[in-house]
């Protein structure tokens, strides 16, 4: 089992989610985050009507738990759909997932993913 963690641009999030749903990915967790990579130029953000400069770019963090055979297809879907052709399109990380427990049923391992 693997945990795929991806950061994508906010304007690409709906497209990536739709592509994952179309591919029958069964679960997804997200949160809004900010970060920077190699490009560290300041950008102007507006919050509550006040403009401020920051190096941190808004991104959406997506977490998908999958069986080993789904890793490559899911990575491909995210990479193709999230690509903007520009710097800061995002990143995809794949981590080993030691165990999963479905709280409601007590199922563990891959059966908890399905």
JSON list of C-alpha atoms in Angstrom, two decimals:
[
{"chain": "A", "resi": 1, "resn": "UNK", "atom": "CA", "xyz": [0.00, 0.00, 0.00]},
{"chain": "A", "resi": 2, "resn": "UNK", "atom": "CA", "xyz": [1.15, 3.52, -0.75]},
{"chain": "A", "resi": 3, "resn": "UNK", "atom": "CA", "xyz": [0.19, 7.05, 0.20]},
{"chain": "A", "resi": 4, "resn": "UNK", "atom": "CA", "xyz": [0.38, 9.48, -2.69]},
{"chain": "A", "resi": 5, "resn": "UNK", "atom": "CA", "xyz": [0.72, 13.08, -1.59]},
{"chain": "A", "resi": 6, "resn": "UNK", "atom": "CA", "xyz": [0.50, 15.74, -4.27]},
{"chain": "A", "resi": 7, "resn": "UNK", "atom": "CA", "xyz": [0.56, 19.50, -4.26]},
{"chain": "A", "resi": 8, "resn": "UNK", "atom": "CA", "xyz": [-1.35, 21.14, -7.10]},
{"chain": "A", "resi": 9, "resn": "UNK", "atom": "CA", "xyz": [-2.36, 24.66, -8.07]},
{"chain": "A", "resi": 10, "resn": "UNK", "atom": "CA", "xyz": [-5.78, 25.62, -6.69]},
{"chain": "A", "resi": 11, "resn": "UNK", "atom": "CA", "xyz": [-7.18, 26.27, -10.17]},
{"chain": "A", "resi": 12, "resn": "UNK", "atom": "CA", "xyz": [-6.25, 22.69, -11.20]},
{"chain": "A", "resi": 13, "resn": "UNK", "atom": "CA", "xyz": [-7.76, 21.01, -8.15]},
{"chain": "A", "resi": 14, "resn": "UNK", "atom": "CA", "xyz": [-11.25, 20.39, -9.58]},
{"chain": "A", "resi": 15, "resn": "UNK", "atom": "CA", "xyz": [-9.81, 18.92, -12.78]},
{"chain": "A", "resi": 16, "resn": "UNK", "atom": "CA", "xyz": [-7.49, 16.58, -10.89]},
{"chain": "A", "resi": 17, "resn": "UNK", "atom": "CA", "xyz": [-10.29, 15.48, -8.56]},
{"chain": "A", "resi": 18, "resn": "UNK", "atom": "CA", "xyz": [-12.63, 14.81, -11.50]},
{"chain": "A", "resi": 19, "resn": "UNK", "atom": "CA", "xyz": [-9.94, 12.74, -13.25]},
{"chain": "A", "resi": 20, "resn": "UNK", "atom": "CA", "xyz": [-9.32, 10.68, -10.11]},
{"chain": "A", "resi": 21, "resn": "UNK", "atom": "CA", "xyz": [-13.04, 10.05, -9.63]},
{"chain": "A", "resi": 22, "resn": "UNK", "atom": "CA", "xyz": [-13.34, 9.01, -13.29]},
{"chain": "A", "resi": 23, "resn": "UNK", "atom": "CA", "xyz": [-10.51, 6.53, -12.68]},
{"chain": "A", "resi": 24, "resn": "UNK", "atom": "CA", "xyz": [-12.46, 5.04, -9.74]},
{"chain": "A", "resi": 25, "resn": "UNK", "atom": "CA", "xyz": [-10.10, 6.27, -7.01]},
{"chain": "A", "resi": 26, "resn": "UNK", "atom": "CA", "xyz": [-12.07, 5.51, -3.88]},
{"chain": "A", "resi": 27, "resn": "UNK", "atom": "CA", "xyz": [-10.86, 8.16, -1.46]},
{"chain": "A", "resi": 28, "resn": "UNK", "atom": "CA", "xyz": [-9.16, 11.52, -1.27]},
{"chain": "A", "resi": 29, "resn": "UNK", "atom": "CA", "xyz": [-8.23, 13.92, 1.50]},
{"chain": "A", "resi": 30, "resn": "UNK", "atom": "CA", "xyz": [-7.28, 17.53, 0.82]},
{"chain": "A", "resi": 31, "resn": "UNK", "atom": "CA", "xyz": [-6.27, 20.73, 2.55]},
{"chain": "A", "resi": 32, "resn": "UNK", "atom": "CA", "xyz": [-5.22, 24.18, 1.46]},
{"chain": "A", "resi": 33, "resn": "UNK", "atom": "CA", "xyz": [-1.54, 24.89, 2.05]},
{"chain": "A", "resi": 34, "resn": "UNK", "atom": "CA", "xyz": [1.12, 27.44, 1.14]},
{"chain": "A", "resi": 35, "resn": "UNK", "atom": "CA", "xyz": [4.72, 26.80, 0.16]},
{"chain": "A", "resi": 36, "resn": "UNK", "atom": "CA", "xyz": [7.61, 27.55, -2.13]},
{"chain": "A", "resi": 37, "resn": "UNK", "atom": "CA", "xyz": [10.04, 25.61, -4.27]},
{"chain": "A", "resi": 38, "resn": "UNK", "atom": "CA", "xyz": [12.93, 26.78, -6.38]},
{"chain": "A", "resi": 39, "resn": "UNK", "atom": "CA", "xyz": [11.12, 29.90, -7.52]},
{"chain": "A", "resi": 40, "resn": "UNK", "atom": "CA", "xyz": [11.22, 32.27, -4.60]},
{"chain": "A", "resi": 41, "resn": "UNK", "atom": "CA", "xyz": [9.93, 35.46, -6.18]},
{"chain": "A", "resi": 42, "resn": "UNK", "atom": "CA", "xyz": [7.61, 37.54, -4.07]},
{"chain": "A", "resi": 43, "resn": "UNK", "atom": "CA", "xyz": [4.01, 37.62, -5.14]},
{"chain": "A", "resi": 44, "resn": "UNK", "atom": "CA", "xyz": [1.21, 39.89, -4.02]},
{"chain": "A", "resi": 45, "resn": "UNK", "atom": "CA", "xyz": [-1.68, 38.23, -2.21]},
{"chain": "A", "resi": 46, "resn": "UNK", "atom": "CA", "xyz": [-4.86, 39.90, -1.00]},
{"chain": "A", "resi": 47, "resn": "UNK", "atom": "CA", "xyz": [-6.42, 38.90, 2.31]},
{"chain": "A", "resi": 48, "resn": "UNK", "atom": "CA", "xyz": [-9.42, 40.71, 3.78]},
{"chain": "A", "resi": 49, "resn": "UNK", "atom": "CA", "xyz": [-8.88, 43.55, 1.35]},
{"chain": "A", "resi": 50, "resn": "UNK", "atom": "CA", "xyz": [-5.26, 44.11, 2.34]},
{"chain": "A", "resi": 51, "resn": "UNK", "atom": "CA", "xyz": [-2.45, 43.44, -0.15]},
{"chain": "A", "resi": 52, "resn": "UNK", "atom": "CA", "xyz": [0.75, 41.86, 1.16]},
{"chain": "A", "resi": 53, "resn": "UNK", "atom": "CA", "xyz": [3.88, 40.35, -0.35]},
{"chain": "A", "resi": 54, "resn": "UNK", "atom": "CA", "xyz": [4.82, 36.74, 0.25]},
{"chain": "A", "resi": 55, "resn": "UNK", "atom": "CA", "xyz": [7.08, 34.02, -1.11]},
{"chain": "A", "resi": 56, "resn": "UNK", "atom": "CA", "xyz": [4.56, 31.34, -0.16]},
{"chain": "A", "resi": 57, "resn": "UNK", "atom": "CA", "xyz": [2.29, 30.29, -3.01]},
{"chain": "A", "resi": 58, "resn": "UNK", "atom": "CA", "xyz": [-1.18, 28.86, -2.38]},
{"chain": "A", "resi": 59, "resn": "UNK", "atom": "CA", "xyz": [-1.46, 25.15, -3.22]},
{"chain": "A", "resi": 60, "resn": "UNK", "atom": "CA", "xyz": [-3.84, 22.28, -2.53]},
{"chain": "A", "resi": 61, "resn": "UNK", "atom": "CA", "xyz": [-2.40, 19.22, -0.81]},
{"chain": "A", "resi": 62, "resn": "UNK", "atom": "CA", "xyz": [-4.06, 15.98, -1.95]},
{"chain": "A", "resi": 63, "resn": "UNK", "atom": "CA", "xyz": [-3.59, 12.64, -0.17]},
{"chain": "A", "resi": 64, "resn": "UNK", "atom": "CA", "xyz": [-4.66, 9.40, -1.82]},
{"chain": "A", "resi": 65, "resn": "UNK", "atom": "CA", "xyz": [-4.13, 5.93, -0.33]},
{"chain": "A", "resi": 66, "resn": "UNK", "atom": "CA", "xyz": [-3.87, 3.21, -2.97]},
{"chain": "A", "resi": 67, "resn": "UNK", "atom": "CA", "xyz": [-2.85, -0.39, -3.50]},
{"chain": "A", "resi": 68, "resn": "UNK", "atom": "CA", "xyz": [0.60, -0.91, -5.04]},
{"chain": "A", "resi": 69, "resn": "UNK", "atom": "CA", "xyz": [-0.80, -1.61, -8.52]},
{"chain": "A", "resi": 70, "resn": "UNK", "atom": "CA", "xyz": [-2.61, 1.74, -8.63]},
{"chain": "A", "resi": 71, "resn": "UNK", "atom": "CA", "xyz": [0.43, 3.89, -7.83]},
{"chain": "A", "resi": 72, "resn": "UNK", "atom": "CA", "xyz": [1.64, 4.47, -11.39]},
{"chain": "A", "resi": 73, "resn": "UNK", "atom": "CA", "xyz": [-1.81, 5.11, -12.93]},
{"chain": "A", "resi": 74, "resn": "UNK", "atom": "CA", "xyz": [-2.72, 7.58, -10.16]},
{"chain": "A", "resi": 75, "resn": "UNK", "atom": "CA", "xyz": [0.64, 9.37, -10.44]},
{"chain": "A", "resi": 76, "resn": "UNK", "atom": "CA", "xyz": [0.14, 9.65, -14.20]},
{"chain": "A", "resi": 77, "resn": "UNK", "atom": "CA", "xyz": [-3.39, 11.05, -13.83]},
{"chain": "A", "resi": 78, "resn": "UNK", "atom": "CA", "xyz": [-2.27, 13.67, -11.30]},
{"chain": "A", "resi": 79, "resn": "UNK", "atom": "CA", "xyz": [0.85, 14.64, -13.28]},
{"chain": "A", "resi": 80, "resn": "UNK", "atom": "CA", "xyz": [-0.99, 15.03, -16.58]},
{"chain": "A", "resi": 81, "resn": "UNK", "atom": "CA", "xyz": [-4.01, 16.82, -15.15]},
{"chain": "A", "resi": 82, "resn": "UNK", "atom": "CA", "xyz": [-2.17, 19.17, -12.77]},
{"chain": "A", "resi": 83, "resn": "UNK", "atom": "CA", "xyz": [0.53, 20.21, -15.24]},
{"chain": "A", "resi": 84, "resn": "UNK", "atom": "CA", "xyz": [0.32, 23.91, -16.06]},
{"chain": "A", "resi": 85, "resn": "UNK", "atom": "CA", "xyz": [3.47, 23.97, -18.19]},
{"chain": "A", "resi": 86, "resn": "UNK", "atom": "CA", "xyz": [4.85, 26.59, -15.83]},
{"chain": "A", "resi": 87, "resn": "UNK", "atom": "CA", "xyz": [7.08, 26.70, -12.77]},
{"chain": "A", "resi": 88, "resn": "UNK", "atom": "CA", "xyz": [5.28, 25.75, -9.54]},
{"chain": "A", "resi": 89, "resn": "UNK", "atom": "CA", "xyz": [2.87, 23.22, -11.06]},
{"chain": "A", "resi": 90, "resn": "UNK", "atom": "CA", "xyz": [3.33, 21.06, -7.96]},
{"chain": "A", "resi": 91, "resn": "UNK", "atom": "CA", "xyz": [4.94, 17.85, -6.79]},
{"chain": "A", "resi": 92, "resn": "UNK", "atom": "CA", "xyz": [3.97, 14.21, -6.22]},
{"chain": "A", "resi": 93, "resn": "UNK", "atom": "CA", "xyz": [5.38, 12.16, -3.35]},
{"chain": "A", "resi": 94, "resn": "UNK", "atom": "CA", "xyz": [4.89, 8.41, -2.88]},
{"chain": "A", "resi": 95, "resn": "UNK", "atom": "CA", "xyz": [5.32, 6.95, 0.59]},
{"chain": "A", "resi": 96, "resn": "UNK", "atom": "CA", "xyz": [5.05, 3.43, 1.92]},
{"chain": "A", "resi": 97, "resn": "UNK", "atom": "CA", "xyz": [1.87, 2.97, 3.91]},
{"chain": "A", "resi": 98, "resn": "UNK", "atom": "CA", "xyz": [2.44, 0.56, 6.76]},
{"chain": "A", "resi": 99, "resn": "UNK", "atom": "CA", "xyz": [-1.18, -0.01, 7.74]},
{"chain": "A", "resi": 100, "resn": "UNK", "atom": "CA", "xyz": [-4.71, 1.36, 7.45]},
{"chain": "A", "resi": 101, "resn": "UNK", "atom": "CA", "xyz": [-7.62, 0.95, 9.86]},
{"chain": "A", "resi": 102, "resn": "UNK", "atom": "CA", "xyz": [-11.18, 1.75, 8.82]},
{"chain": "A", "resi": 103, "resn": "UNK", "atom": "CA", "xyz": [-12.62, 3.12, 12.05]},
{"chain": "A", "resi": 104, "resn": "UNK", "atom": "CA", "xyz": [-16.26, 2.21, 11.38]},
{"chain": "A", "resi": 105, "resn": "UNK", "atom": "CA", "xyz": [-15.70, -1.49, 10.56]},
{"chain": "A", "resi": 106, "resn": "UNK", "atom": "CA", "xyz": [-12.32, -2.29, 12.10]},
{"chain": "A", "resi": 107, "resn": "UNK", "atom": "CA", "xyz": [-11.00, -3.52, 8.74]},
{"chain": "A", "resi": 108, "resn": "UNK", "atom": "CA", "xyz": [-7.25, -3.19, 8.26]},
{"chain": "A", "resi": 109, "resn": "UNK", "atom": "CA", "xyz": [-4.76, -3.32, 5.41]},
{"chain": "A", "resi": 110, "resn": "UNK", "atom": "CA", "xyz": [-5.83, -3.24, 1.77]},
{"chain": "A", "resi": 111, "resn": "UNK", "atom": "CA", "xyz": [-9.42, -4.23, 2.61]},
{"chain": "A", "resi": 112, "resn": "UNK", "atom": "CA", "xyz": [-9.72, -0.93, 4.50]},
{"chain": "A", "resi": 113, "resn": "UNK", "atom": "CA", "xyz": [-8.78, 0.92, 1.29]},
{"chain": "A", "resi": 114, "resn": "UNK", "atom": "CA", "xyz": [-11.40, -0.75, -0.89]}
]
